[in-house]
Coordinates of N, CA, C and O in Angstrom, one line a residue:
I1203 N -11.3 -0.2 -10.0 CA -9.9 0.1 -9.7 C -9.5 -0.7 -8.5 O -10.2 -0.7 -7.5
R1204 N -8.4 -1.4 -8.6 CA -7.9 -2.2 -7.5 C -6.7 -1.5 -6.8 O -5.8 -1.1 -7.5
I1205 N -6.8 -1.3 -5.5 CA -5.8 -0.6 -4.7 C -5.2 -1.5 -3.7 O -5.9 -2.2 -2.9
L1206 N -3.9 -1.5 -3.7 CA -3.1 -2.2 -2.6 C -2.7 -1.2 -1.6 O -2.0 -0.2 -1.9
I1207 N -3.1 -1.4 -0.3 CA -2.8 -0.5 0.8 C -1.8 -1.2 1.6 O -2.0 -2.2 2.2
V1208 N -0.6 -0.6 1.6 CA 0.6 -1.1 2.4 C 0.8 -0.2 3.6 O 1.4 0.8 3.4
E1209 N 0.4 -0.6 4.7 CA 0.4 0.2 5.9 C 0.4 -0.8 7.1 O -0.5 -1.6 7.2
D1210 N 1.4 -0.6 8.0 CA 1.5 -1.6 9.1 C 0.6 -1.2 10.3 O 0.4 -2.1 11.2
E1211 N 0.1 0.0 10.4 CA -0.9 0.3 11.4 C -2.3 0.0 10.9 O -2.8 0.6 10.1
K1212 N -2.8 -1.1 11.5 CA -4.0 -1.7 11.0 C -5.2 -0.7 11.1 O -6.0 -0.7 10.1
P1213 N -5.4 0.2 12.1 CA -6.5 1.1 12.0 C -6.4 2.1 10.8 O -7.4 2.3 10.2
I1214 N -5.2 2.5 10.5 CA -5.1 3.4 9.3 C -5.3 2.6 8.0 O -6.0 3.1 7.1
S1215 N -4.7 1.4 8.0 CA -4.9 0.6 6.8 C -6.4 0.3 6.6 O -6.9 0.4 5.4
N1216 N -7.1 -0.1 7.6 CA -8.5 -0.4 7.5 C -9.4 0.8 7.1 O -10.3 0.6 6.4
L1217 N -9.0 1.9 7.7 CA -9.8 3.2 7.3 C -9.6 3.5 5.8 O -10.5 3.8 5.1
N1218 N -8.4 3.3 5.3 CA -8.1 3.5 3.9 C -8.9 2.5 3.1 O -9.5 2.9 2.0
Q1219 N -9.0 1.3 3.5 CA -9.8 0.3 2.8 C -11.3 0.6 2.8 O -11.9 0.6 1.7
I1220 N -11.8 1.0 3.9 CA -13.2 1.4 4.0 C -13.5 2.5 3.1 O -14.5 2.5 2.4
E1221 N -12.7 3.6 3.2 CA -13.0 4.8 2.4 C -12.8 4.5 0.9 O -13.6 5.0 0.0
S1222 N -11.9 3.6 0.5 CA -11.7 3.2 -0.9 C -13.0 2.5 -1.4 O -13.4 2.8 -2.5
E1223 N -13.5 1.6 -0.6 CA -14.6 0.9 -1.0 C -15.9 1.7 -1.0 O -16.8 1.5 -1.9
K1224 N -16.0 2.7 -0.1 CA -17.1 3.7 -0.2 C -17.1 4.4 -1.5 O -18.2 4.8 -2.0
A1225 N -15.9 4.7 -2.0 CA -15.8 5.4 -3.3 C -15.9 4.5 -4.5 O -15.8 5.0 -5.6
G1226 N -16.1 3.2 -4.3 CA -16.4 2.3 -5.4 C -15.1 1.6 -5.8 O -15.2 0.9 -6.9
Y1227 N -14.1 1.6 -5.1 CA -12.8 0.9 -5.5 C -12.7 -0.4 -4.6 O -13.3 -0.5 -3.6
H1228 N -11.8 -1.2 -5.1 CA -11.5 -2.4 -4.3 C -10.2 -2.3 -3.6 O -9.2 -2.2 -4.2
G1229 N -10.2 -2.2 -2.3 CA -9.0 -2.0 -1.5 C -8.6 -3.4 -0.8 O -9.4 -4.1 -0.3
T1230 N -7.3 -3.6 -1.0 CA -6.7 -4.8 -0.3 C -5.6 -4.4 0.6 O -4.7 -3.6 0.2
C1231 N -5.6 -4.8 1.8 CA -4.6 -4.4 2.8 C -3.5 -5.5 3.0 O -3.8 -6.7 3.1
V1232 N -2.3 -5.0 3.1 CA -1.2 -5.8 3.7 C -0.4 -5.0 4.7 O -0.5 -3.8 4.6
Y1233 N 0.2 -5.6 5.6 CA 0.7 -4.9 6.8 C 2.2 -4.9 6.9 O 2.8 -4.4 7.9
D1234 N 3.0 -5.4 5.9 CA 4.4 -5.2 5.9 C 4.9 -5.3 4.5 O 4.2 -5.7 3.6
G1235 N 6.2 -4.9 4.3 CA 6.7 -4.8 3.0 C 6.9 -6.2 2.3 O 6.7 -6.3 1.1
N1236 N 7.2 -7.2 3.1 CA 7.4 -8.5 2.5 C 6.0 -9.1 1.9 O 6.0 -9.7 0.9
A1237 N 5.0 -8.8 2.7 CA 3.7 -9.3 2.3 C 3.2 -8.5 1.0 O 2.6 -9.1 0.1
A1238 N 3.6 -7.2 0.9 CA 3.3 -6.5 -0.3 C 4.0 -7.1 -1.5 O 3.4 -7.2 -2.6
V1239 N 5.3 -7.4 -1.4 CA 6.0 -8.0 -2.5 C 5.3 -9.3 -2.9 O 5.1 -9.6 -4.1
D1240 N 5.0 -10.2 -2.0 CA 4.3 -11.4 -2.3 C 2.9 -11.2 -3.0 O 2.6 -11.8 -4.0
K1241 N 2.2 -10.2 -2.5 CA 0.9 -9.9 -3.1 C 1.0 -9.4 -4.5 O 0.3 -9.7 -5.4
L1242 N 2.0 -8.5 -4.7 CA 2.2 -7.9 -6.0 C 2.8 -8.8 -7.0 O 2.5 -8.7 -8.2
D1243 N 3.4 -9.9 -6.6 CA 3.9 -10.9 -7.5 C 2.8 -11.8 -8.0 O 2.9 -12.4 -9.0
R1244 N 1.7 -11.8 -7.2 CA 0.5 -12.7 -7.5 C -0.7 -12.0 -8.1 O -1.5 -12.7 -8.8
E1245 N -0.8 -10.7 -7.9 CA -2.0 -10.0 -8.3 C -1.6 -8.7 -9.0 O -0.5 -8.2 -8.8
I1246 N -2.6 -8.2 -9.8 CA -2.3 -6.9 -10.4 C -3.2 -5.8 -9.8 O -4.4 -6.0 -9.5
F1247 N -2.5 -4.7 -9.5 CA -3.2 -3.5 -8.8 C -3.1 -2.3 -9.7 O -2.0 -2.2 -10.4
D1248 N -4.0 -1.4 -9.7 CA -4.0 -0.2 -10.4 C -3.3 0.9 -9.7 O -2.7 1.8 -10.3
L1249 N -3.3 0.8 -8.3 CA -2.7 1.8 -7.5 C -2.1 1.2 -6.2 O -2.7 0.2 -5.7
I1250 N -1.0 1.7 -5.8 CA -0.4 1.2 -4.5 C -0.3 2.4 -3.6 O 0.3 3.4 -3.9
L1251 N -0.9 2.3 -2.4 CA -0.8 3.3 -1.4 C 0.3 2.7 -0.4 O 0.1 1.7 0.2
L1252 N 1.4 3.5 -0.3 CA 2.6 2.9 0.4 C 3.1 3.8 1.5 O 3.4 4.9 1.3
D1253 N 3.2 3.2 2.7 CA 3.8 3.8 3.8 C 5.3 3.6 3.7 O 5.8 2.7 3.0
I1254 N 6.1 4.3 4.4 CA 7.5 4.2 4.4 C 8.1 3.3 5.5 O 8.8 2.4 5.3
M1255 N 7.7 3.6 6.7 CA 8.2 2.8 7.9 C 7.4 1.6 8.0 O 6.3 1.5 8.6
L1256 N 7.9 0.5 7.4 CA 7.3 -0.8 7.4 C 8.2 -1.9 8.0 O 9.4 -1.8 7.7
P1257 N 7.6 -2.9 8.6 CA 8.5 -4.1 8.9 C 8.8 -4.8 7.6 O 8.0 -4.7 6.6
G1258 N 9.8 -5.6 7.6 CA 10.2 -6.3 6.4 C 10.8 -5.3 5.4 O 11.6 -4.4 5.8
A1259 N 10.5 -5.4 4.2 CA 11.0 -4.4 3.2 C 10.3 -3.1 3.5 O 9.1 -3.0 3.6
N1260 N 11.1 -2.0 3.6 CA 10.5 -0.7 3.9 C 9.9 -0.1 2.6 O 10.2 -0.6 1.5
G1261 N 9.3 1.1 2.7 CA 8.7 1.7 1.6 C 9.7 2.2 0.5 O 9.4 2.1 -0.7
F1262 N 10.9 2.6 1.0 CA 11.9 3.0 0.0 C 12.3 1.8 -0.9 O 12.6 1.9 -2.1
E1263 N 12.5 0.6 -0.2 CA 12.9 -0.6 -1.0 C 11.8 -1.0 -2.0 O 12.1 -1.3 -3.1
L1264 N 10.5 -0.8 -1.5 CA 9.4 -1.2 -2.5 C 9.4 -0.2 -3.6 O 9.0 -0.5 -4.7
M1265 N 9.7 1.1 -3.3 CA 9.7 2.1 -4.4 C 10.7 1.8 -5.5 O 10.5 2.0 -6.7
D1266 N 11.8 1.2 -5.1 CA 12.9 0.8 -6.1 C 12.4 -0.2 -7.1 O 12.8 -0.2 -8.2
I1267 N 11.4 -1.0 -6.7 CA 10.9 -2.0 -7.7 C 9.5 -1.8 -8.0 O 8.9 -2.6 -8.8
S1268 N 8.9 -0.7 -7.6 CA 7.4 -0.5 -7.9 C 7.1 -0.3 -9.3 O 5.9 -0.6 -9.7
D1269 N 8.0 0.1 -10.2 CA 7.7 0.3 -11.6 C 7.3 -1.0 -12.3 O 6.7 -1.0 -13.3
L1270 N 7.6 -2.1 -11.6 CA 7.2 -3.4 -12.1 C 5.7 -3.7 -11.9 O 5.1 -4.6 -12.6
W1271 N 5.0 -2.9 -11.0 CA 3.7 -3.3 -10.6 C 2.6 -2.4 -11.0 O 1.5 -2.7 -11.1
G1272 N 2.8 -1.1 -11.1 CA 1.8 -0.1 -11.4 C 2.0 1.2 -10.8 O 3.2 1.6 -10.5
F1273 N 1.0 2.0 -10.6 CA 1.1 3.3 -10.1 C 1.3 3.3 -8.6 O 0.6 2.6 -7.9
L1274 N 2.2 4.2 -8.1 CA 2.5 4.2 -6.7 C 2.2 5.6 -6.1 O 2.5 6.6 -6.7
L1275 N 1.5 5.6 -5.0 CA 1.3 6.8 -4.3 C 1.9 6.6 -2.9 O 1.6 5.7 -2.2
F1276 N 2.9 7.5 -2.7 CA 3.7 7.4 -1.5 C 3.1 8.2 -0.4 O 2.8 9.4 -0.6
F1277 N 3.0 7.7 0.8 CA 2.5 8.6 1.9 C 3.2 8.2 3.2 O 3.7 7.2 3.4
S1278 N 3.3 9.3 4.0 CA 4.0 9.2 5.3 C 3.4 10.2 6.2 O 2.8 11.2 5.8
P1279 N 3.4 9.9 7.5 CA 2.9 10.9 8.5 C 3.5 12.3 8.3 O 2.8 13.2 8.6
L1280 N 4.7 12.3 7.9 CA 5.4 13.6 7.8 C 4.7 14.4 6.6 O 4.8 15.7 6.7
S1281 N 4.2 13.8 5.6 CA 3.6 14.5 4.5 C 2.2 15.1 4.8 O 1.7 15.9 4.0
I1282 N 1.6 14.8 6.0 CA 0.3 15.4 6.3 C 0.4 16.4 7.4 O -0.6 16.9 7.8
R1283 N 1.5 16.8 7.8 CA 1.7 17.8 8.9 C 1.5 19.1 8.3 O 1.8 19.5 7.3

């Protein structure tokens, strides 16, 4: 399973990638919304882990077009409180 991790905070993004790979998945990190769009236009992913507050295109904007790319899991710091 290929996972795209879209998170601008590199320590969080890298932790998600490490944990994904420990579980046997392939995690790819991008750090802003525009980079996510570029990556998704060139590669196929099975799952997208998406933050909301991103530089460039924000998570809400990416959600509007996410049905073109695959399964989306939306996460935000507010959802873990």
